Coordinates of C-alpha atoms in Angstrom, one line a residue:
Chain A
M1 CA 129.6 134.0 150.6
H2 CA 132.8 135.4 152.2
P3 CA 135.6 133.1 151.2
I4 CA 137.3 133.3 154.6
L5 CA 134.6 134.3 157.2
H6 CA 132.3 131.5 156.1
H7 CA 135.0 128.8 156.1
W8 CA 136.0 128.1 159.7
P9 CA 139.3 126.3 158.8
R10 CA 140.4 129.2 156.6
L11 CA 139.3 131.8 159.2
R12 CA 141.4 130.0 161.9
L13 CA 144.5 130.0 159.6
F14 CA 143.9 133.7 158.7
L15 CA 143.6 134.7 162.4
L16 CA 146.7 132.7 163.3
A17 CA 148.7 134.5 160.6
W18 CA 147.2 137.9 161.4
L19 CA 148.1 137.8 165.0
P20 CA 151.8 138.5 164.5
L21 CA 151.3 140.5 161.3
G22 CA 148.7 142.9 162.7
A23 CA 150.8 143.5 165.9
A24 CA 154.0 144.0 163.8
A25 CA 152.3 146.6 161.5
G26 CA 151.7 148.8 164.6
L27 CA 154.6 147.9 166.8
G28 CA 157.4 147.9 164.2
P29 CA 157.0 151.6 163.2
F30 CA 156.2 152.5 166.8
L31 CA 159.4 151.0 168.3
A32 CA 161.5 152.3 165.3
A33 CA 160.2 155.8 166.0
G34 CA 161.4 155.6 169.7
G35 CA 158.2 154.5 171.4
A36 CA 158.6 153.1 174.9
G37 CA 158.5 149.3 174.9
H38 CA 156.3 149.0 178.0
D39 CA 153.5 151.0 176.2
W40 CA 153.1 148.3 173.6
V41 CA 149.5 147.1 174.5
P42 CA 147.4 149.9 172.8
V43 CA 149.7 149.8 169.7
A44 CA 149.4 146.1 169.3
L45 CA 145.6 146.2 169.7
W46 CA 145.5 149.0 167.1
G47 CA 147.4 146.8 164.6
E48 CA 145.1 143.8 165.3
L49 CA 142.0 145.9 164.7
F50 CA 143.0 146.3 161.0
A51 CA 141.9 142.7 160.5
T52 CA 138.3 144.1 160.1
P53 CA 138.9 146.4 157.1
A54 CA 141.3 143.8 155.6
L55 CA 138.6 141.1 155.7
A56 CA 136.1 143.7 154.4
S57 CA 138.2 144.1 151.3
W58 CA 136.2 141.0 150.1
Y59 CA 133.3 143.3 149.2
L60 CA 135.6 145.4 147.0
V61 CA 136.9 142.2 145.4
R62 CA 133.4 140.9 144.8
Y63 CA 132.4 144.1 142.9
T64 CA 135.7 144.2 141.0
P65 CA 136.1 140.9 139.1
P66 CA 139.6 140.2 137.8
G67 CA 138.3 140.8 134.3
A68 CA 137.6 144.5 135.1
G69 CA 141.1 145.6 133.8
I70 CA 144.3 146.3 135.6
G71 CA 143.6 150.0 135.8
T72 CA 140.2 149.6 137.6
L73 CA 141.7 146.9 139.8
A74 CA 144.6 149.1 140.9
W75 CA 142.4 152.1 141.4
R76 CA 139.8 150.4 143.5
V77 CA 142.1 148.2 145.6
G78 CA 144.7 150.9 146.0
G79 CA 142.0 153.4 146.9
G80 CA 140.5 151.0 149.4
A81 CA 143.9 150.5 151.0
V82 CA 144.6 154.3 151.3
T83 CA 141.1 155.0 152.6
T84 CA 141.0 152.3 155.2
A85 CA 144.5 153.0 156.3
S86 CA 143.7 156.7 156.8
L87 CA 140.5 155.9 158.8
W88 CA 142.5 153.4 160.9
A89 CA 145.1 156.0 161.6
A90 CA 142.4 158.5 162.7
A91 CA 140.8 155.9 164.9
G92 CA 144.3 155.2 166.3
W93 CA 144.9 158.9 167.2
A94 CA 141.7 159.0 169.3
W95 CA 142.5 155.6 170.8
F96 CA 146.0 156.7 172.0
Q97 CA 144.5 159.8 173.6
L98 CA 142.3 157.5 175.7
W99 CA 145.4 155.5 176.7
A100 CA 147.6 158.6 177.4
P101 CA 147.1 158.5 181.3
V102 CA 148.6 154.9 181.4
A103 CA 150.7 154.7 178.2
P104 CA 151.7 158.2 177.1
T105 CA 154.3 157.5 174.4
P106 CA 151.9 156.3 171.6
A107 CA 150.0 159.6 171.7
A108 CA 153.2 161.6 172.0
R109 CA 155.1 159.9 169.2
F110 CA 152.0 159.5 167.0
T111 CA 153.1 161.7 164.1
H112 CA 156.5 159.9 164.0
F113 CA 155.3 156.4 163.5
A114 CA 151.8 156.7 162.1
P115 CA 152.8 157.3 158.4
L116 CA 154.9 154.1 158.3
A117 CA 152.2 152.1 160.1
M118 CA 149.7 153.3 157.5
G119 CA 152.0 152.1 154.8
A120 CA 152.3 148.7 156.4
V121 CA 148.6 148.2 156.8
A122 CA 148.0 149.4 153.2
V123 CA 150.3 146.7 152.1
L124 CA 148.4 144.2 154.3
F125 CA 145.1 145.4 152.8
V126 CA 146.4 144.8 149.2
S127 CA 147.7 141.4 150.2
V128 CA 144.5 140.2 151.8
S129 CA 142.6 141.5 148.7
A130 CA 145.0 139.4 146.5
L131 CA 144.3 136.4 148.8
H132 CA 140.5 136.9 148.3
Y133 CA 141.1 136.8 144.5
A134 CA 143.0 133.6 144.8
L135 CA 140.4 132.0 147.0
V136 CA 137.6 133.0 144.6
A137 CA 139.5 131.3 141.7
V138 CA 140.0 128.1 143.8
D139 CA 136.3 128.0 144.8
G140 CA 135.2 128.8 141.2
R141 CA 137.2 125.8 139.9
A142 CA 135.6 123.5 142.5
E143 CA 132.2 124.8 141.5
A144 CA 132.9 124.1 137.8
M145 CA 134.0 120.6 138.7
R146 CA 130.9 120.0 140.7
R147 CA 128.8 121.2 137.7
A148 CA 130.6 119.0 135.3
H149 CA 130.0 116.1 137.6
D150 CA 126.3 116.9 137.9
A151 CA 126.0 117.1 134.1
E152 CA 127.6 113.6 133.9
V153 CA 125.2 112.2 136.4
G154 CA 122.3 113.9 134.6
A155 CA 123.4 112.3 131.3
R156 CA 123.6 108.9 132.9
D157 CA 120.1 109.5 134.4
A158 CA 118.8 110.3 131.0
E159 CA 120.3 107.1 129.7
L160 CA 118.6 105.0 132.4
R161 CA 115.3 106.7 131.7
A162 CA 115.7 106.0 128.0
L163 CA 116.3 102.4 128.8
R164 CA 113.2 102.3 130.9
A165 CA 111.2 103.9 128.2
Q166 CA 112.6 101.3 125.8
V167 CA 111.4 98.5 128.0
N168 CA 107.9 100.2 128.1
P169 CA 105.9 97.9 130.3
H170 CA 102.7 98.3 128.2
F171 CA 104.6 97.3 125.1
L172 CA 105.7 94.2 126.9
F173 CA 102.2 93.4 128.2
N174 CA 100.6 93.9 124.8
C175 CA 103.3 91.6 123.3
L176 CA 102.7 89.0 125.9
H177 CA 99.0 89.2 125.2
S178 CA 99.6 88.8 121.5
I179 CA 101.8 85.8 122.2
S180 CA 99.1 84.3 124.4
A181 CA 96.6 84.8 121.5
L182 CA 98.9 83.2 119.0
C183 CA 99.5 80.1 121.1
G184 CA 96.0 78.8 120.4
H185 CA 95.9 79.3 116.6
D186 CA 99.5 79.5 115.4
P187 CA 102.0 78.2 117.9
E188 CA 104.8 78.6 115.4
A189 CA 104.0 82.3 115.2
A190 CA 103.9 82.6 119.0
R191 CA 107.3 81.0 119.2
R192 CA 108.6 83.4 116.5
M193 CA 107.3 86.4 118.4
C194 CA 109.0 85.2 121.7
Q195 CA 112.3 85.0 119.7
Q196 CA 111.8 88.5 118.2
L197 CA 111.0 90.0 121.6
A198 CA 114.0 88.4 123.2
D199 CA 116.3 89.5 120.4
F200 CA 115.0 93.0 120.6
F201 CA 115.4 93.4 124.4
R202 CA 118.9 91.8 124.3
D203 CA 120.1 94.1 121.5
S204 CA 118.5 97.2 123.2
L205 CA 120.2 96.5 126.5
R206 CA 123.6 96.0 124.7
A207 CA 123.2 99.2 122.7
G208 CA 122.1 101.1 125.9
S209 CA 125.3 100.3 127.6
E210 CA 127.4 102.1 124.9
R211 CA 128.0 105.8 124.9
L212 CA 127.6 106.0 121.1
V213 CA 126.5 103.5 118.5
P214 CA 126.5 103.5 114.7
L215 CA 123.2 104.5 113.1
A216 CA 123.2 101.1 111.4
T217 CA 122.6 99.6 114.9
E218 CA 119.9 102.1 115.7
V219 CA 118.1 101.2 112.4
A220 CA 118.4 97.5 113.1
L221 CA 116.7 98.0 116.5
V222 CA 113.9 100.0 114.9
R223 CA 113.3 97.3 112.3
Q224 CA 113.1 94.7 115.1
Y225 CA 110.7 96.8 117.0
L226 CA 108.5 97.4 114.0
D227 CA 108.4 93.7 113.2
I228 CA 107.0 93.0 116.6
E229 CA 104.4 95.8 116.4
R230 CA 103.4 94.5 113.0
V231 CA 102.0 91.3 114.7
R232 CA 99.7 93.5 116.8
F233 CA 98.7 96.0 114.1
G234 CA 98.8 93.9 111.0
E235 CA 98.0 95.8 107.8
R236 CA 97.4 99.0 109.8
L237 CA 101.1 99.5 110.2
Q238 CA 103.0 100.4 107.0
T239 CA 106.6 101.3 107.1
E240 CA 109.3 102.7 104.9
I241 CA 112.9 103.0 106.0
A242 CA 115.5 104.8 103.9
V243 CA 119.1 105.1 105.0
T244 CA 121.9 106.5 102.8
D245 CA 125.1 104.4 102.8
D246 CA 127.4 107.1 104.3
A247 CA 125.0 107.6 107.2
E248 CA 125.2 104.0 108.5
A249 CA 128.5 104.5 110.2
V250 CA 127.6 107.9 111.8
R251 CA 127.6 107.5 115.6
V252 CA 124.7 108.6 117.9
P253 CA 123.7 108.2 121.5
P254 CA 121.9 104.7 121.7
L255 CA 118.2 104.3 121.6
L256 CA 117.7 107.7 120.1
L257 CA 115.3 106.7 117.3
Q258 CA 113.2 104.0 118.9
P259 CA 111.3 106.4 121.2
L260 CA 110.3 108.4 118.1
I261 CA 109.1 105.3 116.4
E262 CA 107.2 104.3 119.5
N263 CA 105.5 107.7 119.6
A264 CA 104.6 107.4 115.9
I265 CA 102.8 104.2 116.7
R266 CA 101.1 105.3 119.9
H267 CA 100.0 108.7 118.9
G268 CA 99.8 108.1 115.1
I269 CA 99.0 104.6 113.8
A270 CA 97.2 103.4 116.9
T271 CA 94.8 106.3 116.8
L272 CA 93.8 105.7 113.2
V273 CA 91.0 103.2 112.3
E274 CA 92.6 102.3 109.0
G275 CA 96.2 102.7 110.3
G276 CA 98.8 104.5 108.2
D277 CA 102.5 104.6 107.4
I278 CA 105.7 105.6 109.2
R279 CA 108.6 106.8 107.2
L280 CA 112.1 106.9 108.6
Q281 CA 114.7 108.8 106.5
I282 CA 118.3 109.1 107.5
R283 CA 121.1 110.8 105.6
A284 CA 124.5 112.4 106.2
D285 CA 126.3 115.0 104.2
G286 CA 128.4 118.2 104.7
G287 CA 129.4 117.2 108.2
R288 CA 125.9 116.8 109.5
A289 CA 123.5 113.9 109.8
S290 CA 119.7 114.1 110.0
A291 CA 116.9 111.7 110.8
V292 CA 113.3 112.3 109.9
V293 CA 110.4 110.3 111.3
D294 CA 107.2 111.1 109.5
N295 CA 103.9 109.4 110.2
A296 CA 100.2 109.5 109.6
C297 CA 98.1 110.9 112.4
D298 CA 94.5 111.9 113.2
P299 CA 94.2 115.7 112.8
D300 CA 91.2 115.6 115.2
G301 CA 92.9 113.2 117.6
R302 CA 93.4 114.2 121.1
R303 CA 96.7 116.1 121.6
G304 CA 99.5 113.6 121.8
G305 CA 101.2 112.4 124.9
T306 CA 103.1 114.1 127.7
G307 CA 106.1 115.0 125.5
I308 CA 108.4 113.1 127.8
G309 CA 109.7 110.9 125.0
L310 CA 110.6 113.9 122.8
A311 CA 112.1 115.9 125.7
N312 CA 114.3 112.9 126.5
V313 CA 115.5 112.5 123.0
R314 CA 116.3 116.3 122.8
A315 CA 118.2 116.1 126.2
R316 CA 120.3 113.2 125.0
L317 CA 121.2 114.9 121.7
H318 CA 122.0 118.0 123.6
A319 CA 124.2 116.2 126.2
V320 CA 126.5 115.0 123.4
Y321 CA 126.3 117.7 120.7
G322 CA 125.3 120.8 122.7
D323 CA 123.7 123.6 120.7
Q324 CA 124.9 122.1 117.4
A325 CA 122.0 119.5 117.5
T326 CA 118.5 120.5 116.7
L327 CA 115.1 118.7 117.1
T328 CA 112.0 120.0 115.5
A329 CA 108.6 118.4 115.8
G330 CA 105.1 119.3 114.7
A331 CA 101.9 118.2 112.9
T332 CA 100.7 119.5 109.5
G333 CA 97.3 118.2 108.6
T334 CA 97.3 114.4 108.7
R335 CA 101.1 114.0 109.1
Y336 CA 103.3 114.3 112.1
R337 CA 107.0 114.9 111.6
V338 CA 110.1 114.9 113.8
E339 CA 113.4 115.9 112.5
L340 CA 116.8 115.5 114.2
S341 CA 119.9 117.0 113.0
W342 CA 123.4 116.8 114.5
P343 CA 127.1 117.2 113.6
T344 CA 128.7 113.9 112.5
E345 CA 131.8 114.7 114.5
A346 CA 131.0 114.4 118.2
T347 CA 132.2 117.5 120.1
S348 CA 132.7 115.8 123.5
Chain B
M1 CA 70.3 82.2 129.4
T2 CA 72.7 82.8 126.5
L3 CA 75.0 85.8 127.0
R4 CA 75.2 87.9 123.8
V5 CA 78.7 89.4 123.7
A6 CA 80.4 92.0 121.5
I7 CA 84.2 92.0 121.3
V8 CA 85.9 95.4 120.9
D9 CA 89.6 95.6 120.3
D10 CA 91.7 97.3 117.6
E11 CA 94.3 94.5 117.6
A12 CA 93.4 91.3 115.8
P13 CA 95.3 88.9 118.0
A14 CA 93.5 90.3 121.1
R15 CA 90.1 89.7 119.4
M16 CA 91.3 86.2 118.4
V17 CA 92.1 85.2 122.0
L18 CA 88.8 86.4 123.3
R19 CA 86.9 84.4 120.6
E20 CA 89.0 81.3 121.5
Y21 CA 88.3 81.7 125.2
L22 CA 84.6 82.4 124.7
A23 CA 84.1 79.4 122.4
S24 CA 84.5 77.0 125.4
D25 CA 81.3 78.5 127.0
P26 CA 78.2 77.1 125.2
D27 CA 76.1 79.8 126.8
V28 CA 77.9 82.6 125.1
E29 CA 77.2 83.9 121.7
V30 CA 79.6 86.4 120.0
V31 CA 77.3 88.7 118.1
A32 CA 79.8 91.3 116.9
E33 CA 83.6 91.8 116.6
C34 CA 84.6 95.4 116.4
A35 CA 88.0 96.9 115.6
N36 CA 87.2 100.4 116.9
G37 CA 84.9 102.5 119.1
F38 CA 82.6 103.6 116.2
E39 CA 81.9 100.0 115.3
A40 CA 81.2 99.2 118.9
V41 CA 78.6 101.9 119.3
K42 CA 77.0 100.8 116.0
A43 CA 77.0 97.1 117.2
V44 CA 75.3 98.1 120.5
A45 CA 72.6 99.9 118.6
E46 CA 72.0 97.1 116.0
Q47 CA 72.8 93.9 117.8
R48 CA 71.8 94.8 121.4
P49 CA 74.5 92.7 123.1
D50 CA 74.3 92.0 126.8
L51 CA 78.0 92.5 127.3
L52 CA 80.9 94.5 125.7
L53 CA 84.4 93.2 126.1
L54 CA 86.0 96.6 125.6
D55 CA 89.6 97.6 125.0
V56 CA 90.6 101.1 126.4
Q57 CA 93.1 102.4 124.0
M58 CA 91.5 102.5 120.5
P59 CA 91.4 104.8 117.5
K60 CA 88.7 107.6 117.4
L61 CA 86.8 106.6 120.5
D62 CA 88.5 105.1 123.5
G63 CA 86.8 102.6 125.7
F64 CA 85.6 105.2 128.2
E65 CA 84.0 107.2 125.5
V66 CA 82.3 104.1 124.1
L67 CA 81.0 103.4 127.6
D68 CA 79.8 107.0 128.0
L69 CA 77.7 106.5 124.9
V70 CA 76.3 103.0 125.5
R71 CA 76.2 102.6 129.3
R72 CA 72.5 102.5 129.5
D73 CA 72.2 99.5 127.2
V74 CA 75.0 97.1 128.0
A75 CA 77.3 95.7 130.7
V76 CA 81.0 96.4 130.1
V77 CA 84.1 94.5 131.0
F78 CA 87.4 96.4 130.1
T79 CA 90.4 94.5 128.7
T80 CA 93.6 96.5 128.7
A81 CA 97.4 96.3 129.3
Y82 CA 97.1 99.5 131.4
D83 CA 96.4 99.1 135.1
E84 CA 96.1 102.8 135.7
Y85 CA 92.5 103.0 134.5
A86 CA 91.2 100.4 136.9
L87 CA 89.9 102.9 139.5
K88 CA 88.2 105.0 136.8
A89 CA 86.7 101.8 135.3
F90 CA 85.0 100.8 138.5
E91 CA 83.8 104.4 139.1
V92 CA 81.9 104.3 135.8
H93 CA 80.5 100.9 136.8
A94 CA 82.4 98.6 134.6
V95 CA 81.6 95.1 135.8
D96 CA 85.2 93.9 135.6
Y97 CA 88.6 94.9 134.5
L98 CA 90.9 92.4 132.8
L99 CA 94.6 93.1 132.6
K100 CA 96.3 91.8 129.4
P101 CA 97.4 89.1 129.2
F102 CA 94.7 87.3 131.1
S103 CA 93.8 83.7 131.4
R104 CA 90.7 81.8 130.3
D105 CA 89.7 81.3 133.9
R106 CA 89.9 85.0 134.6
L107 CA 87.6 85.8 131.6
H108 CA 85.1 83.2 132.8
Q109 CA 85.2 84.7 136.3
A110 CA 84.3 88.0 134.7
L111 CA 81.4 86.4 132.7
A112 CA 80.1 85.0 136.0
R113 CA 80.1 88.5 137.5
V114 CA 78.2 89.8 134.5
R115 CA 75.6 87.1 134.7
E116 CA 75.2 87.8 138.4
R117 CA 74.9 91.6 137.8
L118 CA 72.3 91.0 135.0
S119 CA 70.1 88.7 137.1
T120 CA 70.0 90.8 140.2
A121 CA 69.5 94.1 138.4
G122 CA 66.9 92.6 136.0
Q123 CA 67.2 94.8 132.9
G124 CA 69.0 97.3 134.9
V125 CA 72.7 97.8 134.3
Q126 CA 71.4 101.3 133.7
A127 CA 69.9 101.4 137.2
T128 CA 73.3 102.0 138.7
V129 CA 74.2 105.0 136.6
T130 CA 73.4 108.5 137.8
P131 CA 74.8 111.9 136.8
V132 CA 76.8 111.9 140.0
D133 CA 78.9 109.1 138.6
L134 CA 79.7 111.1 135.5
R135 CA 81.0 113.9 137.7
R136 CA 83.2 111.5 139.5
T137 CA 84.5 110.3 136.2
A138 CA 85.9 113.7 135.4
D139 CA 87.6 113.7 138.8
A140 CA 89.0 110.3 138.5
S141 CA 90.7 111.0 135.1
G142 CA 92.1 114.2 136.6
S143 CA 92.2 116.1 133.4
P144 CA 89.2 117.9 131.7
L145 CA 87.5 116.5 128.6
T146 CA 89.3 117.4 125.4
R147 CA 86.3 116.4 123.2
I148 CA 82.6 115.6 123.6
V149 CA 81.2 112.4 122.1
I150 CA 77.5 112.3 121.0
R151 CA 75.6 109.4 119.8
D152 CA 72.9 109.8 117.2
G153 CA 71.4 106.4 116.6
A154 CA 74.2 104.3 115.3
D155 CA 76.3 107.4 114.3
V156 CA 78.8 109.0 116.7
H157 CA 79.9 112.6 116.5
V158 CA 83.1 113.6 118.1
I159 CA 83.3 117.3 118.9
P160 CA 86.7 118.8 120.1
V161 CA 85.9 121.2 122.9
D162 CA 87.8 123.9 121.0
R163 CA 85.0 123.9 118.5
V164 CA 82.2 124.2 121.0
D165 CA 80.5 127.7 121.1
F166 CA 78.1 127.0 124.0
I167 CA 76.0 124.3 125.6
E168 CA 72.4 124.7 126.4
A169 CA 70.3 122.7 128.9
Q170 CA 67.2 121.1 127.5
D171 CA 65.5 119.0 130.2
D172 CA 67.4 115.8 130.6
Y173 CA 69.6 116.6 127.5
V174 CA 72.2 119.2 126.6
A175 CA 72.4 120.8 123.2
V176 CA 76.0 121.3 122.1
H177 CA 76.3 124.2 119.7
A178 CA 79.5 123.9 117.7
G179 CA 79.1 125.7 114.4
E180 CA 76.7 123.5 112.5
R181 CA 73.3 122.6 114.0
P182 CA 73.2 121.8 117.7
R183 CA 73.6 118.1 118.7
L184 CA 71.7 116.6 121.6
K185 CA 73.3 114.5 124.3
E186 CA 71.6 112.7 127.1
Q187 CA 73.4 114.3 130.0
T188 CA 72.7 117.1 132.5
L189 CA 74.4 120.5 132.0
G190 CA 75.8 120.3 135.6
S191 CA 77.5 116.9 135.0
L192 CA 79.0 118.1 131.7
E193 CA 80.1 121.3 133.2
A194 CA 82.0 119.3 135.9
Q195 CA 83.9 117.4 133.1
L196 CA 85.0 120.5 131.2
D197 CA 87.9 122.9 132.0
P198 CA 86.3 125.4 134.4
R199 CA 88.7 128.2 133.2
R200 CA 87.3 127.8 129.6
F201 CA 83.7 126.9 130.1
V202 CA 81.6 129.2 132.4
R203 CA 78.1 128.6 133.6
I204 CA 76.7 132.1 132.7
H205 CA 73.1 131.0 133.3
R206 CA 71.2 128.1 134.7
S207 CA 70.7 126.9 131.1
Y208 CA 73.9 128.0 129.4
L209 CA 77.5 127.0 129.6
L210 CA 79.7 129.3 127.5
N211 CA 83.1 128.8 125.9
L212 CA 84.9 131.9 127.0
D213 CA 86.8 132.1 123.7
R214 CA 83.5 132.9 122.0
L215 CA 82.6 135.8 124.2
A216 CA 82.8 139.2 122.3
R217 CA 81.3 141.5 124.9
L218 CA 78.7 141.8 127.7
E219 CA 75.7 144.1 127.2
A220 CA 73.7 145.6 130.0
V221 CA 70.0 145.4 129.1
S222 CA 68.7 146.8 132.4
K223 CA 70.2 147.2 135.9
D224 CA 70.3 143.5 136.7
T225 CA 70.0 141.9 133.3
R226 CA 72.9 141.3 131.0
M227 CA 73.4 139.6 127.7
A228 CA 76.6 137.9 126.5
V229 CA 77.2 138.7 122.9
L230 CA 79.1 136.0 121.0
R231 CA 81.7 136.6 118.3
D232 CA 79.2 135.4 115.7
G233 CA 76.6 137.9 117.0
R234 CA 74.4 135.4 118.9
R235 CA 73.2 136.6 122.3
L236 CA 72.7 134.6 125.5
P237 CA 71.3 135.6 128.8
V238 CA 73.6 136.1 131.8
S239 CA 72.3 135.5 135.3
R240 CA 73.5 137.5 138.3
T241 CA 75.6 134.6 139.6
G242 CA 76.8 133.9 136.0
F243 CA 78.0 137.5 135.8
A244 CA 79.9 137.1 139.1
R245 CA 81.6 134.0 137.7
L246 CA 82.5 135.9 134.6
Q247 CA 84.0 138.8 136.6
E248 CA 86.1 136.3 138.5
L249 CA 87.6 134.9 135.3
L250 CA 88.0 138.0 133.2

């Protein structure tokens, strides 16, 4: 996109400024060299005509980024200025011959004023090139800001999606069904489950509104979630959580672990007749923290879910830590394992 | 008439609430309580219930796979927290579809429908099932089968489609060849073909559906007769239309 031709307000300003400059580039040297004042029209038009090569300098600018080095820059822009000025002068010579019957002095005095006029338009050519470089820089910064804004919106979107995944409707419906079942036989347990469910949702929503939360909060949410699922799965769900003391204060994007635990249940424990175990291990050392979710799975089971949960966790880790965060996931035999690793100092 | 019911759900609280709701109907007898699909197929073979109250998401065999194996013998009412299976459920002629959590009244309404269905169709819940329905099942679920379930008395075999070499038509049955000895399933080759991924399973002959991964080469026997040679050396006939289909895919 041409930074001037494609922006009407800029083009209007440019033409307004060019009108006197272009005319002056021709008329100045012409009058100084003794040209007759009443023959000004063809000379002024000749000057205005240079707007075309001046604007075309954009193509030179586009193929010569500022990083190309001062030598290349000077050589190309300077060369462009000399070439276009020469061509312009040649066109002028032919142009004044046509006008000779009505305005004879431009053709007659041509050799006297042409060199100075060429110098003037060469300077204009270099100036307009410089203007193009300046406009590209301005546009580049606007584009960078737009991208940063998009990234921020994307991150917020991911957060909302994570929250939605958290409040997985099927999880809620199954819990309500369990509560309904407990009401008949064990009203006390039904009441307890209502309480657990309320606490879990409240704490999730609170954590979800933060940008970063300590791992201790994440682990507490996971424990609440597992306690609820244990009502449904009973003995089939075995869990083991190990967190080193120094890892508890490490901060992470909220609701990072819960989707992994939910996957471990849905695609692991729930697919096994006898159930199985989920192990969560978290530690921090040497400036990095890691979380491993390792669960039993059916090696012959149908291939997991859609991978949306995992992609979401990866995107959220990436949004905060960039390339310094890693997520690996895969099955070996009867175990499925997801490992997250990230720097303990947030980079942004 | 007493309705003989089997409860199938992998979650204990869900089985509990069904038992509690059913207890208030004197004409219902709970003949089995199953925690997974295998147990359900076994219970149908051994207890001959009139009705399965069937969860969808279960280990090993899901509710639809159970239905596929026992549909000729029993009426089915699905119970699930997922509403997205409802369309598919009715296309495979489930009598009703209960969304968890459901009320006692809603369950009794479903039982009334089952009684009505059983009395009008005589013995015939099976009368409503045709191979065409099976084809529609594949369409409704959208994605091709990832495994084939086969019932052998009270036993159930689950064969991932990756392991299938080829499938052979045998009258009203198909013989699924997957390494060990072939296993028979009561289904037509055409309806099974419609449920499998058409880019992987090719009907090379009226009687043969071949897993493309197993094809080693084609051999011309005469001008119009070709044989498919499998990686393990077995040879299957290829018809002219079968050859055209292979050419299209290779």
